[in-house]
Coordinates of C-alpha atoms in Angstrom, one line a residue:
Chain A
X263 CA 0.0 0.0 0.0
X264 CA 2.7 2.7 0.9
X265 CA 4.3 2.5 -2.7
X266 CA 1.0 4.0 -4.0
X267 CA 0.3 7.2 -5.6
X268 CA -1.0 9.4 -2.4
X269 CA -4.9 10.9 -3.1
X270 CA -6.8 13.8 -2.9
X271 CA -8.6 13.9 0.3
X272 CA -12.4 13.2 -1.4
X273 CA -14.9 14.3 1.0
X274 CA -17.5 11.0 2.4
X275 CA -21.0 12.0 2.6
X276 CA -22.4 12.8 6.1
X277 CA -26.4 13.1 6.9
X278 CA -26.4 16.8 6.5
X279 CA -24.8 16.4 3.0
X280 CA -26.1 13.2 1.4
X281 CA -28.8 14.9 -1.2
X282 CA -26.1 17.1 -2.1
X283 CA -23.4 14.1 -2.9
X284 CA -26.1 12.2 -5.1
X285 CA -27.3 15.1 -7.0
X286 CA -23.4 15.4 -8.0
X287 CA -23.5 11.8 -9.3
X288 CA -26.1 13.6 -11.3
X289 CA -24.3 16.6 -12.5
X290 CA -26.9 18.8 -10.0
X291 CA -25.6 21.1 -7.8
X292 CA -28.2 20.9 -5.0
X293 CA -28.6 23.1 -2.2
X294 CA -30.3 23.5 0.5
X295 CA -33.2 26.6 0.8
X296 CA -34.8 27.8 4.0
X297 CA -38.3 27.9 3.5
X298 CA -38.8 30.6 6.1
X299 CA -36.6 32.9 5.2
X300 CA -36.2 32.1 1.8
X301 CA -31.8 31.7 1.7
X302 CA -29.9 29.6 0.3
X303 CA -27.1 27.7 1.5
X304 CA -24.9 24.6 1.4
X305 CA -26.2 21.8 3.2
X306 CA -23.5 21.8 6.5
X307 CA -26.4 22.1 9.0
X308 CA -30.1 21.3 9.8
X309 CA -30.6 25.2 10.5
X310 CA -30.5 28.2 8.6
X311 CA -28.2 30.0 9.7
X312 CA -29.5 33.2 9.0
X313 CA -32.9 33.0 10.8
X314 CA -32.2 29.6 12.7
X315 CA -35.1 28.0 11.0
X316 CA -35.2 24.2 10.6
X317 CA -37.9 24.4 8.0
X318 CA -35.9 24.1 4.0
X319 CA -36.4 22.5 1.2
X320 CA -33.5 21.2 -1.6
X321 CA -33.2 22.6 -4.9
X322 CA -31.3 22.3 -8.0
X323 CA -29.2 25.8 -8.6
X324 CA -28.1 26.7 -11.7
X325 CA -24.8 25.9 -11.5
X326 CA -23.3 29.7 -12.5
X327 CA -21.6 31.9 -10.1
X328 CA -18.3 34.2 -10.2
X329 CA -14.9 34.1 -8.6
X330 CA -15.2 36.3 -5.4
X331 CA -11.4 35.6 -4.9
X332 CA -8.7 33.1 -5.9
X333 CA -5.0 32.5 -5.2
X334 CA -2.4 30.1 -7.1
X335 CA -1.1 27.6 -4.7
X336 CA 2.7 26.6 -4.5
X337 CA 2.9 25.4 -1.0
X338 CA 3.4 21.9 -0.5
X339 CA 0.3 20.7 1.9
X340 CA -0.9 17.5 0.8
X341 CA 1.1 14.9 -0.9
X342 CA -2.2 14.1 -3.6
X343 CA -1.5 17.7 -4.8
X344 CA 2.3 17.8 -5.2
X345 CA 2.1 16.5 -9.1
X346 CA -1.0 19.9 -10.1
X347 CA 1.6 22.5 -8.1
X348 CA 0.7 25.4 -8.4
X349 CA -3.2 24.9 -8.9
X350 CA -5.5 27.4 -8.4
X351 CA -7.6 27.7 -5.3
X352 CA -10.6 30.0 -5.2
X353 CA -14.4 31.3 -3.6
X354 CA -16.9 31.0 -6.1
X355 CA -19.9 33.1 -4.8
X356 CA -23.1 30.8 -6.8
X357 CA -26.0 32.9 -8.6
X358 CA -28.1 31.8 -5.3
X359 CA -25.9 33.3 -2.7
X360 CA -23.8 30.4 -1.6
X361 CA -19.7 30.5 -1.4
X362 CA -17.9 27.2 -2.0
X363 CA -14.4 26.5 -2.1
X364 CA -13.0 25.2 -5.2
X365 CA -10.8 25.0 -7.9
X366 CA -11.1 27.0 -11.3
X367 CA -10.3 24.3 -14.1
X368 CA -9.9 24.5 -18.1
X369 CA -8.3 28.5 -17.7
X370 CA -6.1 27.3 -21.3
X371 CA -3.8 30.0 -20.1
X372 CA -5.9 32.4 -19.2
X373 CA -5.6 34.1 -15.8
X374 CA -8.3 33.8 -13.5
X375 CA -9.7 36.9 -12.2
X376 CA -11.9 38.0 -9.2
X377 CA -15.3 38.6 -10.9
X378 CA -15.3 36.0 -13.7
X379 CA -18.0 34.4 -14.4
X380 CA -17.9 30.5 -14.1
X381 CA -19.9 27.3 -14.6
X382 CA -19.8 24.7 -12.6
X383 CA -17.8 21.6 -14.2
X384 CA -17.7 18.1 -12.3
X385 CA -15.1 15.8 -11.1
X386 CA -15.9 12.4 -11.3
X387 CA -14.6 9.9 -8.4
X388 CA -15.9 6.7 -7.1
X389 CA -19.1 7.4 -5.2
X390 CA -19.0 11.3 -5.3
X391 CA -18.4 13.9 -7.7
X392 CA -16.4 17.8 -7.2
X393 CA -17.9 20.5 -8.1
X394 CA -14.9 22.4 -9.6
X395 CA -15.9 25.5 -11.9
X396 CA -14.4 26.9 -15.4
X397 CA -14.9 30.1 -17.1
X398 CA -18.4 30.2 -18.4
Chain B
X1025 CA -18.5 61.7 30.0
X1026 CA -15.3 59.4 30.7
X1027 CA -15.7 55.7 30.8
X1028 CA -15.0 54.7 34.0
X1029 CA -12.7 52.1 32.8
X1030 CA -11.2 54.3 30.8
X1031 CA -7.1 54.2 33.0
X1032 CA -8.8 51.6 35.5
X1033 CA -5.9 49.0 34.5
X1034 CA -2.0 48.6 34.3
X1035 CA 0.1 46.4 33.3
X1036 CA 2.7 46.4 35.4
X1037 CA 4.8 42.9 34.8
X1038 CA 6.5 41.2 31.6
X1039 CA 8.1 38.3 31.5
X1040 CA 9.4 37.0 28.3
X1041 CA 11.0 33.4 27.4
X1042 CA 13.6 33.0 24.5
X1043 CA 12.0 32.6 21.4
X1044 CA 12.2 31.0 18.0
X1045 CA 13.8 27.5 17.4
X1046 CA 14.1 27.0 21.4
X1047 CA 14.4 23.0 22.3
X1048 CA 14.1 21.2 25.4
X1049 CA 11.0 22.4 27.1
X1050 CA 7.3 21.8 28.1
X1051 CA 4.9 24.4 27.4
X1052 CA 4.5 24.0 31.1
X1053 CA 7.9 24.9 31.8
X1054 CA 8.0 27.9 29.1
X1055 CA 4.4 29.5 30.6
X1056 CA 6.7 29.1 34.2
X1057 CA 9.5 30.8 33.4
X1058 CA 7.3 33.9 31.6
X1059 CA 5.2 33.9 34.3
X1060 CA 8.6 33.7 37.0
X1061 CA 10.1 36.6 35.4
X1062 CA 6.6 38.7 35.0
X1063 CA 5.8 37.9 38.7
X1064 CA 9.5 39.1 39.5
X1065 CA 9.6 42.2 36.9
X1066 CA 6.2 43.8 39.0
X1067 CA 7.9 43.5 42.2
X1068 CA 5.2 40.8 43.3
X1069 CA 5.5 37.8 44.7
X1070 CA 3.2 34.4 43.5
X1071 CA 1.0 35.0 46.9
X1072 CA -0.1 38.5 45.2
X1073 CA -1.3 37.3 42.1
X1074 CA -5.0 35.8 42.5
X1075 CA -5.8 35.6 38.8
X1076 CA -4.9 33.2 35.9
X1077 CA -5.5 33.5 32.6
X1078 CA -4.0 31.1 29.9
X1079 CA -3.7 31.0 26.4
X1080 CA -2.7 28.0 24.4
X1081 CA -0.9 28.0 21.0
X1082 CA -1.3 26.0 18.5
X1083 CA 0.1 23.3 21.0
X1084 CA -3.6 23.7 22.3
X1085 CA -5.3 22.0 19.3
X1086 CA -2.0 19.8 18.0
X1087 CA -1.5 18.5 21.5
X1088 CA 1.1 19.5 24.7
X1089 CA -0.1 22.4 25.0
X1090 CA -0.9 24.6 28.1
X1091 CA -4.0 24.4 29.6
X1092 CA -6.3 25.2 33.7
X1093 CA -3.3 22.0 35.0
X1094 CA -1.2 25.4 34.7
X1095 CA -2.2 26.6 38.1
X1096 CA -1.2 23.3 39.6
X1097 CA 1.8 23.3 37.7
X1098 CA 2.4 26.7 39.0
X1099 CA 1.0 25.7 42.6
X1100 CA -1.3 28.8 42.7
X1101 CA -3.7 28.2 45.5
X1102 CA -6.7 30.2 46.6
X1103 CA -7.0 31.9 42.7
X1104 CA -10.2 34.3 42.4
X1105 CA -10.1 34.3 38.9
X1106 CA -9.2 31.4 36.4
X1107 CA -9.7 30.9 32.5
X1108 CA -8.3 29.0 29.5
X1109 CA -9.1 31.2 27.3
X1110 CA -9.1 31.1 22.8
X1111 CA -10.0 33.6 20.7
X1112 CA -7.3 32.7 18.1
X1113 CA -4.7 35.8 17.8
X1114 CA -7.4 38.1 19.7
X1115 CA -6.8 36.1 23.1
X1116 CA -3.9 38.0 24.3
X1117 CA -5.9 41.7 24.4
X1118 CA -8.6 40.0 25.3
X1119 CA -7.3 38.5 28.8
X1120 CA -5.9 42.2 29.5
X1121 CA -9.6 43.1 28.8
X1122 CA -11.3 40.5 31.5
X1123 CA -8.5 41.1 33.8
X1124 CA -9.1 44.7 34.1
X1125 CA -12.9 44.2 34.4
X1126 CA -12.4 41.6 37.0
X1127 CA -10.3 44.5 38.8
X1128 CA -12.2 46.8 38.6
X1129 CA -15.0 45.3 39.9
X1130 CA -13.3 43.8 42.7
X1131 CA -13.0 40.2 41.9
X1132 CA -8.8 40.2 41.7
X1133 CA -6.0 42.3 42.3
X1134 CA -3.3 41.1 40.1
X1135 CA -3.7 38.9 37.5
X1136 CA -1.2 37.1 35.5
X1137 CA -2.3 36.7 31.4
X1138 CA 0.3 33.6 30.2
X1139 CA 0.7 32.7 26.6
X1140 CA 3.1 29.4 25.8
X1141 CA 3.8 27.3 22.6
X1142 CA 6.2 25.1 21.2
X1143 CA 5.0 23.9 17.8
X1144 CA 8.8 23.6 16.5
X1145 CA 10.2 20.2 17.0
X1146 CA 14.4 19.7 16.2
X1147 CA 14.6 18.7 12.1
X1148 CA 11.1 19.8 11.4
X1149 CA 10.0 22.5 8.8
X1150 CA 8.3 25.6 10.5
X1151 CA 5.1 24.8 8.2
X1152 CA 5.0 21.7 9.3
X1153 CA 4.3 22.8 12.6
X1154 CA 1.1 24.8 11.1
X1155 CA -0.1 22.3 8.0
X1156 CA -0.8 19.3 9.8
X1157 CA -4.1 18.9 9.2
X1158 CA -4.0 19.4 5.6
X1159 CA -1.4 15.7 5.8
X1160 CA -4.1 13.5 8.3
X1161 CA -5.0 10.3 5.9
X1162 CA -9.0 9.3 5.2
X1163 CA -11.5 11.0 3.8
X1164 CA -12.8 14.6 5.2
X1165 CA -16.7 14.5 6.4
X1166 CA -19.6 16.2 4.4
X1167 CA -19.3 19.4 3.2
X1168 CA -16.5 21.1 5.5
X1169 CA -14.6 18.5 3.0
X1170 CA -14.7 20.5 0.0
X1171 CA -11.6 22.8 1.5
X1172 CA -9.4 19.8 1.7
X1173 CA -10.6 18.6 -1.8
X1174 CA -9.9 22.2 -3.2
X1175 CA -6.4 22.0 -1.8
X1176 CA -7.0 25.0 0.0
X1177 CA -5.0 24.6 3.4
X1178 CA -4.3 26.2 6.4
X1179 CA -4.0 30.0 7.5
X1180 CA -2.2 31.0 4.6
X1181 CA -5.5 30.2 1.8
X1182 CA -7.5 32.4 3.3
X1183 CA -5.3 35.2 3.8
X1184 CA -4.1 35.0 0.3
X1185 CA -7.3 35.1 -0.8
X1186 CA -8.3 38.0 1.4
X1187 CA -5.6 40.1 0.2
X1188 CA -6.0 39.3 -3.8
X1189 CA -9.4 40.3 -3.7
X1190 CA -8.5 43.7 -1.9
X1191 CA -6.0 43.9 -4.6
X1192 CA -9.0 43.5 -7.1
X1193 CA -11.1 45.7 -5.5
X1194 CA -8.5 48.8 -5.0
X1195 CA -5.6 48.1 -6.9
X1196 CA -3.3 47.3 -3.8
X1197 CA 0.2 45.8 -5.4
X1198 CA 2.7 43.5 -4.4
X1199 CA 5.2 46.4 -3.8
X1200 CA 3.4 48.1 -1.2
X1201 CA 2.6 44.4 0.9
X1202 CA 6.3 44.2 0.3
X1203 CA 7.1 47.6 2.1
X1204 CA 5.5 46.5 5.5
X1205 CA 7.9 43.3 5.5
X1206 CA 11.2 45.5 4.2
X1207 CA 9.6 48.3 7.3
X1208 CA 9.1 45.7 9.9
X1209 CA 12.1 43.7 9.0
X1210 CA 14.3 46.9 9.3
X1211 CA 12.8 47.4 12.7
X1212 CA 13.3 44.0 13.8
X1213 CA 17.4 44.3 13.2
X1214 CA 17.2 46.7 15.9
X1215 CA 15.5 43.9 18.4
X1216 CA 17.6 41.7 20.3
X1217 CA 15.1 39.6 20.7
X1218 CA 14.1 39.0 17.0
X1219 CA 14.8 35.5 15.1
X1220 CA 15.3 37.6 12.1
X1221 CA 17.6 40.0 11.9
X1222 CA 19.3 40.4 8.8
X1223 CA 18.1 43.6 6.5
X1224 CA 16.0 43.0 3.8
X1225 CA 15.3 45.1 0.3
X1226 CA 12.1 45.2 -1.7
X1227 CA 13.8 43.4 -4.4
X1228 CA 15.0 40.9 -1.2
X1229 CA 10.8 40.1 -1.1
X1230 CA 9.8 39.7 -4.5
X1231 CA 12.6 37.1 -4.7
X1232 CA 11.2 34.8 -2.0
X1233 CA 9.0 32.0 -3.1
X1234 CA 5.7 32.1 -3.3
X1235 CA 3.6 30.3 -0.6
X1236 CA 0.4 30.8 -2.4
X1237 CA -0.5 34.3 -4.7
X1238 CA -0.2 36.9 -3.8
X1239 CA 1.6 35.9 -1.0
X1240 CA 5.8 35.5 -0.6
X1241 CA 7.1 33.8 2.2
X1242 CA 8.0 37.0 3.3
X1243 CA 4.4 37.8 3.4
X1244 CA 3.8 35.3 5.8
X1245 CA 4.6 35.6 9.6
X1246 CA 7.4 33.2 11.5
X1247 CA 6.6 30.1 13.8
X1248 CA 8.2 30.1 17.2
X1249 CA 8.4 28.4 20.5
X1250 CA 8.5 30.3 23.7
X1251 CA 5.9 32.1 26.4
X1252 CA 4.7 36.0 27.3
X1253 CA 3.2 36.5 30.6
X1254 CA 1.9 40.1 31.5
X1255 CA 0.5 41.1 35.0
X1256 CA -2.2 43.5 35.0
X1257 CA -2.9 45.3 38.1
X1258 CA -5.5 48.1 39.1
X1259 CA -4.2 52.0 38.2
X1260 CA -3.8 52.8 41.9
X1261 CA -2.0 50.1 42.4
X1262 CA 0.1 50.5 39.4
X1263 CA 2.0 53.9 40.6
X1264 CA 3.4 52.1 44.0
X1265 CA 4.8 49.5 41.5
X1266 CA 8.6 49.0 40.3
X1267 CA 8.1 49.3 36.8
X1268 CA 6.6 52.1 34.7
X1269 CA 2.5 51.5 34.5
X1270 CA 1.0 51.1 30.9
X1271 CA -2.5 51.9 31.4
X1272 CA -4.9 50.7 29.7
X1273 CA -7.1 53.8 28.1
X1274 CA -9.8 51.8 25.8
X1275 CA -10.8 48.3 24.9
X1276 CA -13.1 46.5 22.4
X1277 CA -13.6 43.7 20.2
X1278 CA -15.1 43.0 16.8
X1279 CA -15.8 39.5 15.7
X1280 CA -17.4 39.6 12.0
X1281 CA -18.3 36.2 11.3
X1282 CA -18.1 34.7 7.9
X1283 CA -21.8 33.8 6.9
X1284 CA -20.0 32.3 4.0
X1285 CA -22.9 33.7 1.5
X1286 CA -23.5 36.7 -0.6
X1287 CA -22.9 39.8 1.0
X1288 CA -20.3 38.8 3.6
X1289 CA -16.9 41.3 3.1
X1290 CA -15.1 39.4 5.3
X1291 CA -11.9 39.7 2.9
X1292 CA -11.8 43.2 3.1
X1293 CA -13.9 44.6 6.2
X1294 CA -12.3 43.0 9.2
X1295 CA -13.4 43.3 13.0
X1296 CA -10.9 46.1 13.7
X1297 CA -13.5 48.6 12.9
X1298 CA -15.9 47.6 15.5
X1299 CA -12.8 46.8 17.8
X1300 CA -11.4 50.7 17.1
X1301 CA -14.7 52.3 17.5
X1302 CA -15.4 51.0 20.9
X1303 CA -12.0 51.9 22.0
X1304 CA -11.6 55.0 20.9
X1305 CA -15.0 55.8 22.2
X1306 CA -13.4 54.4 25.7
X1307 CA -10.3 56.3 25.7
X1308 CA -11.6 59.8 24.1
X1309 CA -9.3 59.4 21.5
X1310 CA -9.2 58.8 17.4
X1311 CA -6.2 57.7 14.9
X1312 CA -5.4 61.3 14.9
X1313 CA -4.4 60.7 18.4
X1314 CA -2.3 57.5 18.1
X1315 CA 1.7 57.9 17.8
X1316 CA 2.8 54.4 17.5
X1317 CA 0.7 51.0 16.6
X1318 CA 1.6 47.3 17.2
X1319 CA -0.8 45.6 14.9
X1320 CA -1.1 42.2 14.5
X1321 CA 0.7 40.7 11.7
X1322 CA -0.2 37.0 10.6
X1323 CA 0.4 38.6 7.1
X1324 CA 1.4 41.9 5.7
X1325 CA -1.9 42.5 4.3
X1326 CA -3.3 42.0 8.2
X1327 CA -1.3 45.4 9.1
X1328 CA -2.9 47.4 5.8
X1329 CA -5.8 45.9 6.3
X1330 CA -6.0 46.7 9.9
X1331 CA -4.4 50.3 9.3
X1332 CA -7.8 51.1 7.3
X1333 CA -10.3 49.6 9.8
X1334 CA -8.7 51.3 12.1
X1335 CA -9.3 54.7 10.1
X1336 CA -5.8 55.5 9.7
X1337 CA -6.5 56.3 6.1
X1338 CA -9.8 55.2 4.0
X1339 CA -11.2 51.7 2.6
X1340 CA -8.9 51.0 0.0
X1341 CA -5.9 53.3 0.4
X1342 CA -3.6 50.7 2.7
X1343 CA -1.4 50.6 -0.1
X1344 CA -0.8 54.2 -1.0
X1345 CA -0.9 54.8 2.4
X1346 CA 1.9 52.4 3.3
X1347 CA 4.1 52.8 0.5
X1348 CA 6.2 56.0 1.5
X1349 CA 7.5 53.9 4.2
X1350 CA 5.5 55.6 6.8
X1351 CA 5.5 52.1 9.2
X1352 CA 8.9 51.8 9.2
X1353 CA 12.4 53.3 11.5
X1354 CA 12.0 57.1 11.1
X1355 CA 8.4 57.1 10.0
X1356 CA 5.5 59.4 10.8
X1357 CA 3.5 56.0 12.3
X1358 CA 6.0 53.5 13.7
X1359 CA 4.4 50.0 13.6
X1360 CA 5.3 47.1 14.7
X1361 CA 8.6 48.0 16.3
X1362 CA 10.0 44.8 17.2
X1363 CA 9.4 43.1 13.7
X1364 CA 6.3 42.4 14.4
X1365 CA 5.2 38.3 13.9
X1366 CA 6.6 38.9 10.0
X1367 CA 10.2 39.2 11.4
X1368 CA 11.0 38.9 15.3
X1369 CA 8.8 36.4 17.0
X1370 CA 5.1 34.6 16.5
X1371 CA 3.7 34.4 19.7
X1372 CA 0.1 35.5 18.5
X1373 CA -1.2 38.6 20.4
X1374 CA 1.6 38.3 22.7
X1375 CA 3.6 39.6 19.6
X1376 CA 2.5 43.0 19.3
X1377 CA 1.3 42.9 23.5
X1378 CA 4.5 42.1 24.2
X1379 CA 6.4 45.5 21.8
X1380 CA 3.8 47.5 23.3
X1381 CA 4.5 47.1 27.0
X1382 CA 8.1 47.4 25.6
X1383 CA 7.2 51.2 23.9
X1384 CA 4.9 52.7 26.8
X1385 CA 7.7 51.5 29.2
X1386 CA 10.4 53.9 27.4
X1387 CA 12.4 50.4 27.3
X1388 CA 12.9 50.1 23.4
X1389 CA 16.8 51.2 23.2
X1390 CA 17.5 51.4 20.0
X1391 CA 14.1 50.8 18.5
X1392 CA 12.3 53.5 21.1
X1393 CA 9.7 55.5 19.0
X1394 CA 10.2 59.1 19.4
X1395 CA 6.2 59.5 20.6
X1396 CA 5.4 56.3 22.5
X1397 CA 2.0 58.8 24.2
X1398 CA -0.9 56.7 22.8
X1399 CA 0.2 53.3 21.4
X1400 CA -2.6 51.2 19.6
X1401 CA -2.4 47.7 20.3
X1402 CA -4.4 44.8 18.5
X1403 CA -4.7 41.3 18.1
X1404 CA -6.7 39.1 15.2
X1405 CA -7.3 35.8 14.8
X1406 CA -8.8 32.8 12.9
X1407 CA -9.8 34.6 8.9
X1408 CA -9.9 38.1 10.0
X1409 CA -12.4 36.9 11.9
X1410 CA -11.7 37.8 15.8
X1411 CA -10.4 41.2 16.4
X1412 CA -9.4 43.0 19.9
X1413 CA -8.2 46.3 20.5
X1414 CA -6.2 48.0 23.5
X1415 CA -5.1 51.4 23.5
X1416 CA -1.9 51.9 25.7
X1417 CA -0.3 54.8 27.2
X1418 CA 2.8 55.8 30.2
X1419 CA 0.0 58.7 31.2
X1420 CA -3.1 57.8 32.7
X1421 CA -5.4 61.0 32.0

């Protein structure tokens, strides 16, 4: 086993985040909505934490957003990184509201920039898929 | 009318371990000897003190680090007041805060504030010390995963990404983050106490590698072992005391959550404004009024950042602001005048706690700002996300 290839840390569904992980197998980006107050948000928690409601609802957002910020990453952290060095790491802020960490893929040398628009684009693996984003 | 808290505390005892790539003992043993030689520097002896606050590290989440078994440790019997206290990089102005409350309304009479880590081990790297969780094996849970499966680790993501967006926003350049670390770095040469020493030149910090854009290792604050301890005592206690009081003038914190949604600045709006306003509004005073400032400095773009919440100049103009030089030896607001966490020693808010006791005291040698009246002192911690202010000064009124 130790003269494998190290991997990516792939995240394992918990409760909170099940629907989410099988609408990826999908290609939907699912979130969860409060019904009360009407926000949107990834599914971490049973509440909302804008209004503390427990009341929500999934749904299927569109899948478009923008880089609120990004950085190129040179630092060696985790070994299932060292062959992309340096990758870039970003926030994309979704149409819905929502931040998620990610990765901006398919630049073809272009530089990514805080305020471009992206589309969700997924990253297949074994019984989950990434939601890493590239320029719309 | 004044606050009534407004000069109610003093700190009247420092006691400082070596610090840096220091071997051989427990954070036990460190937070002793600080405490020791604060207990010692107020002219007290361990009967007198009858408060304890403590401040882990990182050693408090990795493991060995300090925690209440300090009292023991210490054999302090008979305490009135006791914490472990964590508020990330805030937690060192924050225990002079509850210590002076408690004073002042009766419930101790000298408290001791102890900070000890020792993330360095012999033969490892100092971001080894800080990255560990980004090497633990298995899978990451539900959706808190998608940071590890993003590759974005440790403190240094965040902050990078913090400062390339204010660099989006208002044009901030990688010159003017470089002047702090060539400002703070020429300060530092004139601390004895500093792990690093040597000058360094603009050209010095665009050469060093790049941890993650926009940041240089030179960006990017040291890792040390060692311990701070301060004493704070009440005002009218102070004056009868060996050493030369630093009174504490104003206090506040600002703690600006990241909702992680739309309409969250956290990047470029940090808890330094609420922090300033409440203690200005303390102490009577404005940035007008401050003559020197020990800002916490996990990264250069903490201190511009900071600099602007802080109303120093306006949102946005940390750069221009900084560029002239203005932080550094000989400049119109001297900041961070030991090096700061960038270039003399990373003990969180003991850091710029630490230089500020140092200043108000007159004690600075070579290093003494020529104005050392009202000294800003602040701490942050976690993403910009925990912010404490103290405002410091020789005079009480």
């Amino acid at each position: 086993m130790t003269t494998e290839t190290p991997s990516k840390p792939i995240p394992e569904p918990d409760d909170a985040s099940a629907p989410f992980w099988e609408g990826s197998l999908e290609g939907k980006l699912r979130l969860m909505r409060c019904t009360a107050c009407g926000i949107a948000r990834l599914p971490a928690r049973e509440h909302c934490d804008a209004c503390l409601s427990t009341e929500y609802e999934w749904f299927d957002a569109s899948g478009g957003g923008s880089i609120r910020t990004f950085g190129v990453m040179h630092q060696k952290y985790h070994p299932g990184f060292y062959d992309e060095l340096p990758y870039t790491v970003a926030i994309v802020e979704l149409d819905e509201g929502p931040r998620l960490p990610t990765n901006i893929v398919g630049l073809a040398g272009k530089k990514a920039e805080v305020g471009m628009r992206v589309i969700v684009d997924w990253e297949r693996h074994d019984d989950v898929a990434l939601p890493k984003f590239r320029p719309a | 009318m004044a606050n009534s808290l407004r000069g109610a505390g003093a700190i009247t005892g420092l006691g400082m371990t070596p610090m840096g790539r220091i071997y051989g003992k427990t954070t036990n043993e460190l937070a002793a000897d600080a405490v020791r030689a604060a207990i010692a520097d107020a002219g007290l002896t361990k009967q007198d003190v009858d408060g304890l606050l403590i401040n882990a590290g990182i050693t408090g989440f990795t493991g060995g680090g300090i925690g209440l078994g300090l009292q023991n440790y210490l054999g302090m019997e008979n305490l009135r007041l006791l914490n472990h206290m964590n508020a990330a990089g805030s937690t060192a102005a924050q225990m002079v805060q509850y210590a002076t409350l408690a004073i002042d309304a009766g419930m101790a009479n000298h408290v001791v504030c102890v900070f000890a880590d020792a993330p360095l081990a012999q033969g490892t790297s100092a971001g080894a010390a800080y990255g560990g969780a980004a090497r633990s094996s298995g899978r990451p849970k539900g959706i808190a995963g998608l940071h590890a499966a993003a590759g974005y680790f440790g403190a240094n993501t965040p902050y990078a990404l913090a400062a390339q967006r204010h660099m989006a926003l208002y044009g901030t350049t990688q010159d003017q983050l470089g002047t702090i670390a060539v400002g703070q770095r020429a300060w530092a040469t004139k601390n004895p106490l500093a792990q690093m020493r040597d000058p360094i030149t603009l050209e010095d910090y665009h050469n060093s590698r790049w941890i993650i854009e926009p940041l240089h290792l030179l960006d990017c604050c040291l890792v040390s072992n060692g311990a701070v301890a301060v004493i704070v005592s009440a005002a009218e206690k102070a004056k009868e005391m060996p050493r030369p009081p630093v009174y504490v003038l104003g206090m506040g914190q600002g703690h600006p959550g990241d909702v992680n949604r739309s309409g969250s600045e956290w990047e470029t709006e940090t808890g330094a404004k609420l922090a300033g306003e409440t203690a200005y509004r303390m102490a009577g005073l404005g940035p007008a009024d401050v003559t020197a400032c020990e800002l916490y400095d996990c990264y250069t773009y903490t201190v511009l950042v900071t600099l602007e919440d802080y109303g120093f100049c306006q949102k946005g103009e940390g750069g221009p602001f900084v560029e002239d030089g203005k932080l550094g030896p000989g400049g119109a607001l001297p900041t961070n005048t030991g090096g700061g966490e960038l270039s003399a020693y990373y003990m969180w808010g003991m850091t710029p706690l630490s230089e500020a006791i140092i200043q108000v005291r007159g004690d600075g040698g070579d290093r003494q700002v020529p104005d050392n009246s009202v000294v800003l002192c602040t701490g942050n911690g976690g993403n910009l996300s925990y912010h404490a202010a103290l405002i410091l000064s020789p005079e009480r009124n």
